[in-house]
Short mmCIF file of C-alpha atoms in Angstrom, two decimals:
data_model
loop_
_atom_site.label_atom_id
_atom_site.label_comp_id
_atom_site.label_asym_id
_atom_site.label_seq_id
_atom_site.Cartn_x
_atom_site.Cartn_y
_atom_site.Cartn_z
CA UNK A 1 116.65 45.78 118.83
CA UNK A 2 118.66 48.59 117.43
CA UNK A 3 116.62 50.76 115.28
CA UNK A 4 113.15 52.48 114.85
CA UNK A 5 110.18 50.11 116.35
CA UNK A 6 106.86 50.84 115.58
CA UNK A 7 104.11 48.55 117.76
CA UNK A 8 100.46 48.33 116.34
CA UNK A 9 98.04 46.73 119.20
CA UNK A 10 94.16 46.84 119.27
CA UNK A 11 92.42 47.95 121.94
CA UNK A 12 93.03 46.20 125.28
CA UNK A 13 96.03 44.09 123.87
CA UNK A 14 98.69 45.72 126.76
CA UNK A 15 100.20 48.54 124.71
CA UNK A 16 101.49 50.04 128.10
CA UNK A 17 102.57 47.31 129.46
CA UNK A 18 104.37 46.98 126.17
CA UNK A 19 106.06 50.06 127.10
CA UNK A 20 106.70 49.72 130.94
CA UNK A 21 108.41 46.82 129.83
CA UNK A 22 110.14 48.49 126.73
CA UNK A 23 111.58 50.55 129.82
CA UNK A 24 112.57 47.61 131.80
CA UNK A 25 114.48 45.77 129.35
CA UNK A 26 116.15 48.45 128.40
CA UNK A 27 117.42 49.18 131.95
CA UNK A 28 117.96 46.12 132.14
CA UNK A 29 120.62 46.38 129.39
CA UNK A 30 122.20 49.24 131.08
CA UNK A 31 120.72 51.95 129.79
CA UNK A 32 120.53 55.08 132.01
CA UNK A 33 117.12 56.59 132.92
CA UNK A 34 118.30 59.82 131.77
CA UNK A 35 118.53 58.56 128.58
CA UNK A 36 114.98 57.53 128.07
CA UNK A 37 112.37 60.34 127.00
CA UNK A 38 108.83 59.05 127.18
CA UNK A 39 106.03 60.88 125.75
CA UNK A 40 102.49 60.56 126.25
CA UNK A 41 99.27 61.56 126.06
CA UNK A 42 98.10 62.43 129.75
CA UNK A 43 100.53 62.92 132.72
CA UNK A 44 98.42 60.15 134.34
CA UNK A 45 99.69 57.73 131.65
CA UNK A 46 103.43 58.76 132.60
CA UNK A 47 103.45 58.70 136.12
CA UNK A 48 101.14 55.04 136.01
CA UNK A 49 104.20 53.65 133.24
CA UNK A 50 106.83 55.22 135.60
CA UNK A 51 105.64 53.65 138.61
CA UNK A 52 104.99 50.11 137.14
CA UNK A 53 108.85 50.74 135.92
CA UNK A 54 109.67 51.41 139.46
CA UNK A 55 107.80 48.23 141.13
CA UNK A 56 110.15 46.52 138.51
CA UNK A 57 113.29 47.93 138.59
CA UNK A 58 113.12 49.96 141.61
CA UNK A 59 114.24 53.15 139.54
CA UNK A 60 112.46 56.29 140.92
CA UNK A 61 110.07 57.98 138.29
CA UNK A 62 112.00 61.57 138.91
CA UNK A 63 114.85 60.34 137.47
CA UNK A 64 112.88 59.80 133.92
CA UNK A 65 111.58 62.61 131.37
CA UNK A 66 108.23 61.07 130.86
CA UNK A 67 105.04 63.54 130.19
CA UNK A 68 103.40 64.65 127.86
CA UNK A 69 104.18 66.57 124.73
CA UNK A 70 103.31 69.77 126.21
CA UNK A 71 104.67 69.18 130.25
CA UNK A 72 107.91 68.43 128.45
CA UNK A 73 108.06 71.02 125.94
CA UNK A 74 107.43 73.30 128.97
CA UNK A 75 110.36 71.53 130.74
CA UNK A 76 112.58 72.19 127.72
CA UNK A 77 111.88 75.93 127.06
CA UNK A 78 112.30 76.76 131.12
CA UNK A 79 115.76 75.42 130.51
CA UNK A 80 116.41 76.37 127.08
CA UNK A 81 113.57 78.79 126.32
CA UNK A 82 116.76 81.64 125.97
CA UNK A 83 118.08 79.95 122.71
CA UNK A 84 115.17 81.16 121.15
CA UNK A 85 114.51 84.32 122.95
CA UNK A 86 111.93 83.38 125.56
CA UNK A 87 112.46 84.01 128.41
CA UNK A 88 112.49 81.06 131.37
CA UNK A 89 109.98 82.81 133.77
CA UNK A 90 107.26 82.98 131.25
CA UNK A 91 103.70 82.58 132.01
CA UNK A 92 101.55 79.71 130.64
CA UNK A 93 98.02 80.77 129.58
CA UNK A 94 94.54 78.65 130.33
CA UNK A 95 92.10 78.06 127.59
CA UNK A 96 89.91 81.13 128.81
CA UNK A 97 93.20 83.49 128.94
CA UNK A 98 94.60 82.55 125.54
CA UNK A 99 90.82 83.75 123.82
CA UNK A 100 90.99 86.63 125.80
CA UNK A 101 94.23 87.67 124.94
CA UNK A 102 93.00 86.67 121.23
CA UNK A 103 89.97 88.79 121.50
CA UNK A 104 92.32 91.92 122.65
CA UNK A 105 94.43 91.41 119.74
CA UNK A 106 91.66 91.06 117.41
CA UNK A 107 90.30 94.54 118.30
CA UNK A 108 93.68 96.02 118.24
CA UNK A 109 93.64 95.28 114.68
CA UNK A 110 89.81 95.54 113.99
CA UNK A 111 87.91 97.18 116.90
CA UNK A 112 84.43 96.33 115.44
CA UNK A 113 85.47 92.53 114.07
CA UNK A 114 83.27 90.62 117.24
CA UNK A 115 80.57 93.37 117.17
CA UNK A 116 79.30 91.74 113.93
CA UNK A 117 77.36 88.97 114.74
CA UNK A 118 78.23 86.82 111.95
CA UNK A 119 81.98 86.30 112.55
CA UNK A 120 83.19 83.92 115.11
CA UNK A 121 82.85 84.82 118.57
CA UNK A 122 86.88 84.57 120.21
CA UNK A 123 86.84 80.94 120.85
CA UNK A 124 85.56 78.98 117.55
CA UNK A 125 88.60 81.66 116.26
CA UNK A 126 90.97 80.65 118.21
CA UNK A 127 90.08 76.94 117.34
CA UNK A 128 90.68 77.70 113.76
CA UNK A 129 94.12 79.38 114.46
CA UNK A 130 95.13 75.98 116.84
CA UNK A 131 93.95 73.51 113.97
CA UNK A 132 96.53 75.55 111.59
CA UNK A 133 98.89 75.70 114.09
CA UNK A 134 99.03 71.89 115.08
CA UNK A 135 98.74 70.68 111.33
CA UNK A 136 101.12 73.44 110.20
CA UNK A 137 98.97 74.21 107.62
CA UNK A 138 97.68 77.42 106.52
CA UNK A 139 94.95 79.50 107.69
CA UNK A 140 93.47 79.12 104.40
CA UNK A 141 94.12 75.72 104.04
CA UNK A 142 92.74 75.37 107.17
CA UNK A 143 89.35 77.30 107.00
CA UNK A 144 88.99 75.52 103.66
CA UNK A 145 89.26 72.00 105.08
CA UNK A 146 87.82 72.51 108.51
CA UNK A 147 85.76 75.33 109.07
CA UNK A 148 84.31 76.10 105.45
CA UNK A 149 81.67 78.29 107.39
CA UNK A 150 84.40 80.72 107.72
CA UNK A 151 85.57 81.58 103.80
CA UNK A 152 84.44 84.86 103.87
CA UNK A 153 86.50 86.05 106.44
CA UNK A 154 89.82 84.00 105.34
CA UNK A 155 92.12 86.91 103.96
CA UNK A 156 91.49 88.47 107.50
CA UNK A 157 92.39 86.18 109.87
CA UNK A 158 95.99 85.69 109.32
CA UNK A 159 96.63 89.64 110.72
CA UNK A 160 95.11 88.27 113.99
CA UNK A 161 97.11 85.45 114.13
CA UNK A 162 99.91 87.40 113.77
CA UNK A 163 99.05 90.31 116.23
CA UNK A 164 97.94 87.25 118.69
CA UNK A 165 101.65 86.04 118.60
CA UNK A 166 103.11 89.57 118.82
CA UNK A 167 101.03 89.96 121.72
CA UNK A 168 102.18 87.08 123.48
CA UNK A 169 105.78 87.50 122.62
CA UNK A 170 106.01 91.08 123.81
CA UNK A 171 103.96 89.70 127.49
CA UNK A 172 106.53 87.11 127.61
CA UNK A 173 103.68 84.71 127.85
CA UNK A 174 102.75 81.18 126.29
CA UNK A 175 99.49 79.14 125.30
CA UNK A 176 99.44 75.69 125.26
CA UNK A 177 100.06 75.53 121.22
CA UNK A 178 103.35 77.42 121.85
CA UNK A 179 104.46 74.51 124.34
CA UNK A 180 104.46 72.75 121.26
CA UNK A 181 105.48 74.90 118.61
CA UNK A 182 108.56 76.86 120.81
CA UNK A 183 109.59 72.82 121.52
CA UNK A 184 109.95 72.22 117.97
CA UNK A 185 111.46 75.73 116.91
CA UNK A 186 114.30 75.40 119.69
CA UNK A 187 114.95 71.93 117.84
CA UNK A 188 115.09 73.08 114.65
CA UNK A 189 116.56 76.56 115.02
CA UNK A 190 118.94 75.95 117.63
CA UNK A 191 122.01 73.17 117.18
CA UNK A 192 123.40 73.13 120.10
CA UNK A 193 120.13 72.45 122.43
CA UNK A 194 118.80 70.07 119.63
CA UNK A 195 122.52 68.31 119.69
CA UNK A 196 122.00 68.30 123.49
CA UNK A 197 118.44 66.75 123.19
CA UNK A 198 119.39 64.36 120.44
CA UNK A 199 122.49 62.70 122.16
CA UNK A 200 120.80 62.72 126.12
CA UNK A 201 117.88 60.78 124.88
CA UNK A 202 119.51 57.54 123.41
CA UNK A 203 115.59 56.16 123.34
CA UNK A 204 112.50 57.80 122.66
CA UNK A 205 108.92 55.83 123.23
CA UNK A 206 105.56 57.09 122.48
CA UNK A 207 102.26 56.48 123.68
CA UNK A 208 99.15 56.61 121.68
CA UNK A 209 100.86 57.45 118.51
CA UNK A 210 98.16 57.24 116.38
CA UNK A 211 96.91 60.10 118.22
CA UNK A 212 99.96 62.39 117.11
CA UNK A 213 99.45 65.55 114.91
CA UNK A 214 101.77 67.01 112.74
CA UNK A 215 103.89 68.95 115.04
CA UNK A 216 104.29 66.45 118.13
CA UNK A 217 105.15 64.29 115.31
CA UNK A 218 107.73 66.02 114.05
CA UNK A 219 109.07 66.80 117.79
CA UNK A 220 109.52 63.13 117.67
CA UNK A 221 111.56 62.82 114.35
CA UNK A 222 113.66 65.27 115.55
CA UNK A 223 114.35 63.79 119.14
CA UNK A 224 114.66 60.52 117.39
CA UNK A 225 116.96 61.28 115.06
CA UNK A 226 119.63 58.85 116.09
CA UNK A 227 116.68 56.30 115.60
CA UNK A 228 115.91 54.77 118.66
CA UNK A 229 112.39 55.45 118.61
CA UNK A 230 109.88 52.93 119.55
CA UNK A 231 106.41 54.08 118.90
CA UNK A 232 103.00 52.07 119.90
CA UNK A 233 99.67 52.85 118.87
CA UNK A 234 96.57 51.43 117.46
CA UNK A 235 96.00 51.97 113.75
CA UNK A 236 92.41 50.85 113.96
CA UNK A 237 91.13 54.22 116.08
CA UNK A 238 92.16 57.69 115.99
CA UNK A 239 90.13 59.49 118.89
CA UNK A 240 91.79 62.74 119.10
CA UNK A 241 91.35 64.34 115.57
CA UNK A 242 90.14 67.60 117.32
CA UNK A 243 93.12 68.48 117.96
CA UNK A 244 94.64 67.88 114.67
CA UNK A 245 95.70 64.41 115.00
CA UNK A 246 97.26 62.88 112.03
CA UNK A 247 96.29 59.63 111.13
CA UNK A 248 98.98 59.81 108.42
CA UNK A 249 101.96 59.79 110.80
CA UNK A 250 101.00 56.38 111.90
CA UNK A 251 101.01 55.06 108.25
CA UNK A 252 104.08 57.40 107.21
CA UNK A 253 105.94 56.34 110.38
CA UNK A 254 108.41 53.81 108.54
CA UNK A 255 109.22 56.51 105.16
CA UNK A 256 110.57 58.54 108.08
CA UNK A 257 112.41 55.99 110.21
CA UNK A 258 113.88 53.87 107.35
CA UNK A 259 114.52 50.03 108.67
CA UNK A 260 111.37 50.51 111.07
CA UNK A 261 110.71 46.68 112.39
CA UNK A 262 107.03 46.63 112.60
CA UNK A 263 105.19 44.83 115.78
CA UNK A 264 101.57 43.18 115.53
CA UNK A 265 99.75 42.72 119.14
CA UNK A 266 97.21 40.89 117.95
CA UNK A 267 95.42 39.25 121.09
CA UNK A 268 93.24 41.60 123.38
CA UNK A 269 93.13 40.50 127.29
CA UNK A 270 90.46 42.85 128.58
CA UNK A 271 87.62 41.29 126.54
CA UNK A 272 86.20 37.27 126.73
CA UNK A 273 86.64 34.99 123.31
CA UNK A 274 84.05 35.57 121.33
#
């Protein structure tokens, strides 16, 4: 159907196949695989949908965007990345390289901040300075909500965060937050590239939606805003809050799509009647 679809399944119930079908059909119908983005959690999920779309349809997985949030927000910026002033041959950090680039920028601003032993060590910070980032909340908010341990040192941390990004910025380089942030920027801040995304993708599907947070959510209510966005996910668990996940955006997900047809999978094939 026309229209924002959101599919609640329990555990087991065939949520991807839910999707690989989703794809299917909608081939079937003459759809393009250009035009379909799908988003997920792991690349593994992708490339396992786009196959079982391939042993159906015989449509080649290359010929799909299908990834997850952050392998396609990387595949965005190396094409658009100049819209908002990054340049396409930048670097994506690890984990270990993003603290230590942290930790440098922290000492540019406060040289003795990590030889006192009762602030955070480089990685718990950075962890505070993701959460913020991925809820797009503030660092306050933040430390209040999450990381209470850390009041003390509130007013301070926002400098680093800020001398962090500078850093990056002037080393042309990204962490894996940025993937996700830039993504969102270059839809919001730049018409013409989110005009390009908006009209290419004619159908958006997510994986695992529950497991959303704030920003990949609102990634998706941009891409989707010609509405046809299916979403599936299980509003019974919500594994990922680590990194931020919004349980909210599950619940919220029909204020934002108005006429959202809602989906119950009720029945759960992996486990015996009880």
């Amino acid at each position: 159907a026309p229209g924002p679809l959101l599919v609640l399944a329990g555990a087991g119930s065939g949520k991807t196949r839910t999707l690989t079908y989703r794809v299917a059909w909608l081939l079937s119908q003459g759809v393009r695989p250009g035009e379909i983005l799908l988003l997920t959690f792991t690349n593994k999920a992708a490339k396992e949908m786009l196959h079982r779309v391939h042993d159906l349809t015989g449509y080649e997985p290359a010929r799909f965007w299908g990834g997850t949030f952050h392998s396609l927000g990387n595949r965005a910026l190396r094409i658009y990345g100049d819209a908002i002033r990054l340049p396409r041959n930048f670097t994506i950090l690890d984990a270990d390289e993003s603290e230590t680039l942290l930790k440098q920028s922290v000492e540019a601003v406060d040289k003795l901040f990590f030889k006192d032993k009762t602030n955070p060590r480089p990685g718990p910070l950075f962890s505070v300075l993701s959460l913020a980032r991925n809820t797009q909340r503030s660092i306050r908010d933040t430390v209040t909500r999450n990381f209470p341990q850390y009041g003390e040192i509130t007013d301070r941390l926002p400098a680093f965060a800020a001398a962090y990004e500078k850093a990056r910025r002037d080393q042309s380089v990204v962490d894996y937050d940025d993937l996700l942030e830039l993504w969102l920027k270059l839809l919001t801040e730049a018409p013409e590239v989110a005009a390009y995304f908006t009209h290419r993708f004619r159908h958006v599907l997510v994986d695992e939606y529950q497991d959303t947070n704030t920003l990949q959510a609102q990634i998706v209510d941009k891409l989707a805003a010609h509405h046809q966005v299916m979403a599936v996910g299980d509003d019974a668990q919500c594994i990922y809050s680590w990194r931020g996940a919004d349980f909210e955006n599950i619940m919220t997900f029909p204020d934002r799509h108005p006429g959202t047809v809602i989906h119950r999978i009720e029945i759960n094939y992996r486990s015996t009647p009880e």
